Amino acid sequence: MKTLTKDSKRALWLSSLGGTLEFYDFIIFLFFTKAISQQFFPSTLSPFWADLNTYGTFAAAYFARPLGGIVMAHFGDKNGRKNMFMLSIILMVIPTFTLGVMPTYDVIGYAAPIILLLVRILQGIAIGGELPGAWVFVNEHMHKHKRGLATGILTASVAGGILLGCIVALIMHLSFTQETINAWAYRLPFILGGIFGIIAAFLRQYLEETPVFQEIRKSNAQHSLPIQEVLSNAKIPSVVTMIFTWVLVCAVVIVTLIMPEFIGTKLNFAKTHTILLQMLVVTGMCLGCIAAGWLGDKIGVCKASYVFHLCFILGALTLFGIVFEGLVVTTSLIVALYFLCGLSVGVAVFAPIFALRLFPSKIRFSGLSFSYNIAYAIFGGSAPIFVSACLGSGHSFFIAVYTGLVGALGLCATFIIARNHLIERVTDEYD
């Protein structure tokens, strides 16, 4: 089996590092929702409505993702993958830095939540093109027997952006009181995010266009309207990618991003301990993504998908069942179970792994970006609101049921792919 070439390694590591820094910019918002709620919304709102508005603003970025994803993918399939990397960075850096310096509600009134919403929309547009573009870019630099591992490493690096956010949040809570953070210190992570974005943009200038796209350009084989080709001739790959993206959303947004705060509250954790819990879960996710990609290369993506989907279903149902039902167990056991559940979140990597094999190269960026971002907008945008509503109404066990059902849907999709040999049917002269 071939090893990674020097160019492949550079594409992988520079893309991964850039993805870590850009995803930090996108996700750091979630770590300071209480401060943002206090500073950018009227103080007369009840805590429930203030949190709901803040999470709704967070969700707005997910609803904006399809716009950025479809537009960037169009030009990525027509003019090249690399150029879109630079555009996504610029669209992320400017609004992130803005959030670090913009006036609060007390200063500019209702203009504050409006600007906050616009910031999140621009960030959503940026991230909509970033991650699908990175998956395609790295995949097309890799030997076919290493693409699963490379996709796992890249996805783990994006999860590393969450881990970086956890570290910065932990440092903030160790360095400042909650009152100071709410008053002004919350701005520092966003200013830092702007600096991270500049670093990521600098790194990406050293990347080369993918060999696959260079061949497409040489033969002048680009589609004039790639998204039209996706909608006309790639319906099944699009639906399959949406299903696996639903699993990804459930694993990342609910299990990894939202639930640590709730579980930390249930266990009476201090804020710093809750952040450490989330760091543990994200670390598990990073390791799980790499393991899932490696296993897919070794035994086949469908067999690996079966393993990780089953582990995800069992892990989430066990953990949430214990927590939501208030069973008497030790804190150490819950933390250990959460780490194992984090490992199973590696199931998220099968969304890009399957999509990259199901869409031919001439429409790969558009197909993956369209399907992934539409599904993420629907399920990612509604997930924080759904979880908030379940917790607020006392029906928290619905979250566990939902997680199990989504995981089962991923199992069914894997079975359909394997039974109908969908991956084997895709032939591509440029790969």
mmCIF file with all atom_site columns, C-alpha atoms in Angstrom, residues 62-210:
data_model
loop_
_atom_site.group_PDB
_atom_site.id
_atom_site.type_symbol
_atom_site.label_atom_id
_atom_site.label_alt_id
_atom_site.label_comp_id
_atom_site.label_asym_id
_atom_site.label_entity_id
_atom_site.label_seq_id
_atom_site.pdbx_PDB_ins_code
_atom_site.Cartn_x
_atom_site.Cartn_y
_atom_site.Cartn_z
_atom_site.occupancy
_atom_site.B_iso_or_equiv
_atom_site.pdbx_formal_charge
_atom_site.auth_seq_id
_atom_site.auth_comp_id
_atom_site.auth_asym_id
_atom_site.auth_atom_id
_atom_site.pdbx_PDB_model_num
ATOM 1   C CA . TYR A 1 62  ? -26.337 26.889 10.300  1.00 0.00 ? 62  TYR A CA 1
ATOM 2   C CA . PHE A 1 63  ? -29.224 28.199 8.229   1.00 0.00 ? 63  PHE A CA 1
ATOM 3   C CA . ALA A 1 64  ? -26.785 30.401 6.286   1.00 0.00 ? 64  ALA A CA 1
ATOM 4   C CA . ARG A 1 65  ? -24.419 27.539 5.481   1.00 0.00 ? 65  ARG A CA 1
ATOM 5   C CA . PRO A 1 66  ? -26.143 26.371 2.268   1.00 0.00 ? 66  PRO A CA 1
ATOM 6   C CA . LEU A 1 67  ? -25.713 29.776 0.630   1.00 0.00 ? 67  LEU A CA 1
ATOM 7   C CA . GLY A 1 68  ? -21.969 29.828 1.192   1.00 0.00 ? 68  GLY A CA 1
ATOM 8   C CA . GLY A 1 69  ? -21.615 26.151 0.431   1.00 0.00 ? 69  GLY A CA 1
ATOM 9   C CA . ILE A 1 70  ? -23.455 26.235 -2.893  1.00 0.00 ? 70  ILE A CA 1
ATOM 10  C CA . VAL A 1 71  ? -21.800 29.433 -4.172  1.00 0.00 ? 71  VAL A CA 1
ATOM 11  C CA . MET A 1 72  ? -18.260 28.449 -3.165  1.00 0.00 ? 72  MET A CA 1
ATOM 12  C CA . ALA A 1 73  ? -18.705 24.913 -4.451  1.00 0.00 ? 73  ALA A CA 1
ATOM 13  C CA . HIS A 1 74  ? -19.915 26.244 -7.812  1.00 0.00 ? 74  HIS A CA 1
ATOM 14  C CA . PHE A 1 75  ? -16.701 28.187 -8.320  1.00 0.00 ? 75  PHE A CA 1
ATOM 15  C CA . GLY A 1 76  ? -14.656 25.409 -6.727  1.00 0.00 ? 76  GLY A CA 1
ATOM 16  C CA . ASP A 1 77  ? -15.881 22.929 -9.359  1.00 0.00 ? 77  ASP A CA 1
ATOM 17  C CA . LYS A 1 78  ? -15.435 25.464 -12.184 1.00 0.00 ? 78  LYS A CA 1
ATOM 18  C CA . ASN A 1 79  ? -12.289 27.419 -11.270 1.00 0.00 ? 79  ASN A CA 1
ATOM 19  C CA . GLY A 1 80  ? -10.428 25.356 -8.691  1.00 0.00 ? 80  GLY A CA 1
ATOM 20  C CA . ARG A 1 81  ? -10.566 24.209 -5.086  1.00 0.00 ? 81  ARG A CA 1
ATOM 21  C CA . LYS A 1 82  ? -7.748  26.319 -3.657  1.00 0.00 ? 82  LYS A CA 1
ATOM 22  C CA . ASN A 1 83  ? -9.185  29.781 -4.331  1.00 0.00 ? 83  ASN A CA 1
ATOM 23  C CA . MET A 1 84  ? -12.274 29.064 -2.262  1.00 0.00 ? 84  MET A CA 1
ATOM 24  C CA . PHE A 1 85  ? -10.079 28.366 0.766   1.00 0.00 ? 85  PHE A CA 1
ATOM 25  C CA . MET A 1 86  ? -8.895  31.962 0.825   1.00 0.00 ? 86  MET A CA 1
ATOM 26  C CA . LEU A 1 87  ? -12.427 33.349 0.427   1.00 0.00 ? 87  LEU A CA 1
ATOM 27  C CA . SER A 1 88  ? -13.811 31.284 3.304   1.00 0.00 ? 88  SER A CA 1
ATOM 28  C CA . ILE A 1 89  ? -11.040 32.529 5.603   1.00 0.00 ? 89  ILE A CA 1
ATOM 29  C CA . ILE A 1 90  ? -11.746 36.185 4.818   1.00 0.00 ? 90  ILE A CA 1
ATOM 30  C CA . LEU A 1 91  ? -15.467 35.723 5.406   1.00 0.00 ? 91  LEU A CA 1
ATOM 31  C CA . MET A 1 92  ? -14.700 34.161 8.788   1.00 0.00 ? 92  MET A CA 1
ATOM 32  C CA . VAL A 1 93  ? -12.021 36.559 10.037  1.00 0.00 ? 93  VAL A CA 1
ATOM 33  C CA . ILE A 1 94  ? -13.902 39.835 9.557   1.00 0.00 ? 94  ILE A CA 1
ATOM 34  C CA . PRO A 1 95  ? -17.124 38.943 11.450  1.00 0.00 ? 95  PRO A CA 1
ATOM 35  C CA . THR A 1 96  ? -15.222 37.122 14.225  1.00 0.00 ? 96  THR A CA 1
ATOM 36  C CA . PHE A 1 97  ? -13.094 40.191 14.914  1.00 0.00 ? 97  PHE A CA 1
ATOM 37  C CA . THR A 1 98  ? -16.215 42.361 14.687  1.00 0.00 ? 98  THR A CA 1
ATOM 38  C CA . LEU A 1 99  ? -17.852 40.357 17.467  1.00 0.00 ? 99  LEU A CA 1
ATOM 39  C CA . GLY A 1 100 ? -14.830 41.083 19.639  1.00 0.00 ? 100 GLY A CA 1
ATOM 40  C CA . VAL A 1 101 ? -15.090 44.871 19.307  1.00 0.00 ? 101 VAL A CA 1
ATOM 41  C CA . MET A 1 102 ? -18.753 45.684 18.542  1.00 0.00 ? 102 MET A CA 1
ATOM 42  C CA . PRO A 1 103 ? -20.867 47.835 20.945  1.00 0.00 ? 103 PRO A CA 1
ATOM 43  C CA . THR A 1 104 ? -23.401 46.205 23.258  1.00 0.00 ? 104 THR A CA 1
ATOM 44  C CA . TYR A 1 105 ? -27.187 46.583 23.556  1.00 0.00 ? 105 TYR A CA 1
ATOM 45  C CA . ASP A 1 106 ? -26.792 49.280 26.217  1.00 0.00 ? 106 ASP A CA 1
ATOM 46  C CA . VAL A 1 107 ? -24.858 51.407 23.716  1.00 0.00 ? 107 VAL A CA 1
ATOM 47  C CA . ILE A 1 108 ? -26.625 50.892 20.377  1.00 0.00 ? 108 ILE A CA 1
ATOM 48  C CA . GLY A 1 109 ? -29.920 49.252 21.365  1.00 0.00 ? 109 GLY A CA 1
ATOM 49  C CA . TYR A 1 110 ? -31.576 46.804 18.985  1.00 0.00 ? 110 TYR A CA 1
ATOM 50  C CA . ALA A 1 111 ? -28.818 47.330 16.450  1.00 0.00 ? 111 ALA A CA 1
ATOM 51  C CA . ALA A 1 112 ? -26.689 45.047 18.660  1.00 0.00 ? 112 ALA A CA 1
ATOM 52  C CA . PRO A 1 113 ? -28.700 41.828 18.175  1.00 0.00 ? 113 PRO A CA 1
ATOM 53  C CA . ILE A 1 114 ? -29.115 42.676 14.475  1.00 0.00 ? 114 ILE A CA 1
ATOM 54  C CA . ILE A 1 115 ? -25.352 43.020 13.985  1.00 0.00 ? 115 ILE A CA 1
ATOM 55  C CA . LEU A 1 116 ? -24.847 39.869 16.049  1.00 0.00 ? 116 LEU A CA 1
ATOM 56  C CA . LEU A 1 117 ? -27.194 38.026 13.703  1.00 0.00 ? 117 LEU A CA 1
ATOM 57  C CA . LEU A 1 118 ? -25.362 39.338 10.625  1.00 0.00 ? 118 LEU A CA 1
ATOM 58  C CA . VAL A 1 119 ? -22.035 38.235 12.131  1.00 0.00 ? 119 VAL A CA 1
ATOM 59  C CA . ARG A 1 120 ? -23.315 34.697 12.591  1.00 0.00 ? 120 ARG A CA 1
ATOM 60  C CA . ILE A 1 121 ? -24.791 34.633 9.068   1.00 0.00 ? 121 ILE A CA 1
ATOM 61  C CA . LEU A 1 122 ? -21.433 35.629 7.540   1.00 0.00 ? 122 LEU A CA 1
ATOM 62  C CA . GLN A 1 123 ? -19.671 33.004 9.649   1.00 0.00 ? 123 GLN A CA 1
ATOM 63  C CA . GLY A 1 124 ? -22.191 30.426 8.473   1.00 0.00 ? 124 GLY A CA 1
ATOM 64  C CA . ILE A 1 125 ? -21.565 31.353 4.832   1.00 0.00 ? 125 ILE A CA 1
ATOM 65  C CA . ALA A 1 126 ? -17.822 30.963 5.405   1.00 0.00 ? 126 ALA A CA 1
ATOM 66  C CA . ILE A 1 127 ? -18.005 27.598 7.157   1.00 0.00 ? 127 ILE A CA 1
ATOM 67  C CA . GLY A 1 128 ? -20.488 26.368 4.548   1.00 0.00 ? 128 GLY A CA 1
ATOM 68  C CA . GLY A 1 129 ? -17.751 26.372 1.925   1.00 0.00 ? 129 GLY A CA 1
ATOM 69  C CA . GLU A 1 130 ? -14.826 25.646 4.226   1.00 0.00 ? 130 GLU A CA 1
ATOM 70  C CA . LEU A 1 131 ? -15.360 22.098 5.422   1.00 0.00 ? 131 LEU A CA 1
ATOM 71  C CA . PRO A 1 132 ? -16.718 20.498 2.212   1.00 0.00 ? 132 PRO A CA 1
ATOM 72  C CA . GLY A 1 133 ? -13.952 22.268 0.305   1.00 0.00 ? 133 GLY A CA 1
ATOM 73  C CA . ALA A 1 134 ? -11.309 20.965 2.703   1.00 0.00 ? 134 ALA A CA 1
ATOM 74  C CA . TRP A 1 135 ? -12.634 17.395 2.464   1.00 0.00 ? 135 TRP A CA 1
ATOM 75  C CA . VAL A 1 136 ? -12.563 17.526 -1.340  1.00 0.00 ? 136 VAL A CA 1
ATOM 76  C CA . PHE A 1 137 ? -9.166  19.229 -1.440  1.00 0.00 ? 137 PHE A CA 1
ATOM 77  C CA . VAL A 1 138 ? -7.462  16.682 0.828   1.00 0.00 ? 138 VAL A CA 1
ATOM 78  C CA . ASN A 1 139 ? -9.239  13.696 -0.753  1.00 0.00 ? 139 ASN A CA 1
ATOM 79  C CA . GLU A 1 140 ? -8.018  14.673 -4.221  1.00 0.00 ? 140 GLU A CA 1
ATOM 80  C CA . HIS A 1 141 ? -4.424  14.929 -3.002  1.00 0.00 ? 141 HIS A CA 1
ATOM 81  C CA . MET A 1 142 ? -4.450  11.427 -1.490  1.00 0.00 ? 142 MET A CA 1
ATOM 82  C CA . HIS A 1 143 ? -3.854  7.915  -2.796  1.00 0.00 ? 143 HIS A CA 1
ATOM 83  C CA . LYS A 1 144 ? -7.178  6.059  -2.801  1.00 0.00 ? 144 LYS A CA 1
ATOM 84  C CA . HIS A 1 145 ? -6.051  3.611  -0.091  1.00 0.00 ? 145 HIS A CA 1
ATOM 85  C CA . LYS A 1 146 ? -5.300  6.475  2.312   1.00 0.00 ? 146 LYS A CA 1
ATOM 86  C CA . ARG A 1 147 ? -8.370  8.636  1.770   1.00 0.00 ? 147 ARG A CA 1
ATOM 87  C CA . GLY A 1 148 ? -10.311 7.323  4.748   1.00 0.00 ? 148 GLY A CA 1
ATOM 88  C CA . LEU A 1 149 ? -7.463  8.028  7.151   1.00 0.00 ? 149 LEU A CA 1
ATOM 89  C CA . ALA A 1 150 ? -6.832  11.454 5.622   1.00 0.00 ? 150 ALA A CA 1
ATOM 90  C CA . THR A 1 151 ? -10.526 12.343 5.908   1.00 0.00 ? 151 THR A CA 1
ATOM 91  C CA . GLY A 1 152 ? -10.492 11.169 9.528   1.00 0.00 ? 152 GLY A CA 1
ATOM 92  C CA . ILE A 1 153 ? -7.432  13.276 10.363  1.00 0.00 ? 153 ILE A CA 1
ATOM 93  C CA . LEU A 1 154 ? -8.935  16.361 8.703   1.00 0.00 ? 154 LEU A CA 1
ATOM 94  C CA . THR A 1 155 ? -12.274 15.893 10.495  1.00 0.00 ? 155 THR A CA 1
ATOM 95  C CA . ALA A 1 156 ? -10.420 15.370 13.780  1.00 0.00 ? 156 ALA A CA 1
ATOM 96  C CA . SER A 1 157 ? -8.549  18.631 13.193  1.00 0.00 ? 157 SER A CA 1
ATOM 97  C CA . VAL A 1 158 ? -11.868 20.437 12.783  1.00 0.00 ? 158 VAL A CA 1
ATOM 98  C CA . ALA A 1 159 ? -12.937 18.884 16.089  1.00 0.00 ? 159 ALA A CA 1
ATOM 99  C CA . GLY A 1 160 ? -9.601  20.202 17.327  1.00 0.00 ? 160 GLY A CA 1
ATOM 100 C CA . GLY A 1 161 ? -11.046 23.669 16.742  1.00 0.00 ? 161 GLY A CA 1
ATOM 101 C CA . ILE A 1 162 ? -13.676 22.812 19.362  1.00 0.00 ? 162 ILE A CA 1
ATOM 102 C CA . LEU A 1 163 ? -10.908 21.577 21.667  1.00 0.00 ? 163 LEU A CA 1
ATOM 103 C CA . LEU A 1 164 ? -8.997  24.814 21.130  1.00 0.00 ? 164 LEU A CA 1
ATOM 104 C CA . GLY A 1 165 ? -12.174 26.700 22.028  1.00 0.00 ? 165 GLY A CA 1
ATOM 105 C CA . CYS A 1 166 ? -12.428 24.629 25.219  1.00 0.00 ? 166 CYS A CA 1
ATOM 106 C CA . ILE A 1 167 ? -8.837  25.453 26.147  1.00 0.00 ? 167 ILE A CA 1
ATOM 107 C CA . VAL A 1 168 ? -9.339  29.181 25.566  1.00 0.00 ? 168 VAL A CA 1
ATOM 108 C CA . ALA A 1 169 ? -12.609 29.103 27.543  1.00 0.00 ? 169 ALA A CA 1
ATOM 109 C CA . LEU A 1 170 ? -10.876 27.257 30.393  1.00 0.00 ? 170 LEU A CA 1
ATOM 110 C CA . ILE A 1 171 ? -8.067  29.820 30.483  1.00 0.00 ? 171 ILE A CA 1
ATOM 111 C CA . MET A 1 172 ? -10.631 32.606 30.502  1.00 0.00 ? 172 MET A CA 1
ATOM 112 C CA . HIS A 1 173 ? -12.509 31.135 33.480  1.00 0.00 ? 173 HIS A CA 1
ATOM 113 C CA . LEU A 1 174 ? -9.259  30.549 35.366  1.00 0.00 ? 174 LEU A CA 1
ATOM 114 C CA . SER A 1 175 ? -8.052  34.086 34.667  1.00 0.00 ? 175 SER A CA 1
ATOM 115 C CA . PHE A 1 176 ? -11.250 36.091 35.176  1.00 0.00 ? 176 PHE A CA 1
ATOM 116 C CA . THR A 1 177 ? -14.355 35.969 37.331  1.00 0.00 ? 177 THR A CA 1
ATOM 117 C CA . GLN A 1 178 ? -17.671 35.258 35.627  1.00 0.00 ? 178 GLN A CA 1
ATOM 118 C CA . GLU A 1 179 ? -18.690 38.886 36.208  1.00 0.00 ? 179 GLU A CA 1
ATOM 119 C CA . THR A 1 180 ? -15.573 40.148 34.426  1.00 0.00 ? 180 THR A CA 1
ATOM 120 C CA . ILE A 1 181 ? -16.108 37.751 31.539  1.00 0.00 ? 181 ILE A CA 1
ATOM 121 C CA . ASN A 1 182 ? -19.708 38.879 31.165  1.00 0.00 ? 182 ASN A CA 1
ATOM 122 C CA . ALA A 1 183 ? -18.686 42.536 31.339  1.00 0.00 ? 183 ALA A CA 1
ATOM 123 C CA . TRP A 1 184 ? -15.833 42.677 28.830  1.00 0.00 ? 184 TRP A CA 1
ATOM 124 C CA . ALA A 1 185 ? -13.401 39.735 28.857  1.00 0.00 ? 185 ALA A CA 1
ATOM 125 C CA . TYR A 1 186 ? -15.648 37.652 26.574  1.00 0.00 ? 186 TYR A CA 1
ATOM 126 C CA . ARG A 1 187 ? -14.314 39.836 23.746  1.00 0.00 ? 187 ARG A CA 1
ATOM 127 C CA . LEU A 1 188 ? -10.766 38.443 24.009  1.00 0.00 ? 188 LEU A CA 1
ATOM 128 C CA . PRO A 1 189 ? -11.449 34.988 22.472  1.00 0.00 ? 189 PRO A CA 1
ATOM 129 C CA . PHE A 1 190 ? -13.085 36.609 19.431  1.00 0.00 ? 190 PHE A CA 1
ATOM 130 C CA . ILE A 1 191 ? -10.184 39.006 18.917  1.00 0.00 ? 191 ILE A CA 1
ATOM 131 C CA . LEU A 1 192 ? -7.851  36.023 19.252  1.00 0.00 ? 192 LEU A CA 1
ATOM 132 C CA . GLY A 1 193 ? -10.000 34.230 16.669  1.00 0.00 ? 193 GLY A CA 1
ATOM 133 C CA . GLY A 1 194 ? -9.386  37.050 14.203  1.00 0.00 ? 194 GLY A CA 1
ATOM 134 C CA . ILE A 1 195 ? -5.649  36.561 14.679  1.00 0.00 ? 195 ILE A CA 1
ATOM 135 C CA . PHE A 1 196 ? -6.042  32.805 14.171  1.00 0.00 ? 196 PHE A CA 1
ATOM 136 C CA . GLY A 1 197 ? -7.864  33.477 10.918  1.00 0.00 ? 197 GLY A CA 1
ATOM 137 C CA . ILE A 1 198 ? -5.015  35.606 9.585   1.00 0.00 ? 198 ILE A CA 1
ATOM 138 C CA . ILE A 1 199 ? -2.584  32.773 10.401  1.00 0.00 ? 199 ILE A CA 1
ATOM 139 C CA . ALA A 1 200 ? -4.801  30.265 8.583   1.00 0.00 ? 200 ALA A CA 1
ATOM 140 C CA . ALA A 1 201 ? -4.993  32.519 5.511   1.00 0.00 ? 201 ALA A CA 1
ATOM 141 C CA . PHE A 1 202 ? -1.207  32.860 5.498   1.00 0.00 ? 202 PHE A CA 1
ATOM 142 C CA . LEU A 1 203 ? -0.730  29.088 5.619   1.00 0.00 ? 203 LEU A CA 1
ATOM 143 C CA . ARG A 1 204 ? -3.089  28.413 2.741   1.00 0.00 ? 204 ARG A CA 1
ATOM 144 C CA . GLN A 1 205 ? -1.086  30.376 0.235   1.00 0.00 ? 205 GLN A CA 1
ATOM 145 C CA . TYR A 1 206 ? 1.403   27.489 0.262   1.00 0.00 ? 206 TYR A CA 1
ATOM 146 C CA . LEU A 1 207 ? -1.161  24.949 -0.939  1.00 0.00 ? 207 LEU A CA 1
ATOM 147 C CA . GLU A 1 208 ? -1.218  23.670 -4.538  1.00 0.00 ? 208 GLU A CA 1
ATOM 148 C CA . GLU A 1 209 ? -4.310  22.941 -6.623  1.00 0.00 ? 209 GLU A CA 1
ATOM 149 C CA . THR A 1 210 ? -5.410  19.298 -6.527  1.00 0.00 ? 210 THR A CA 1
#
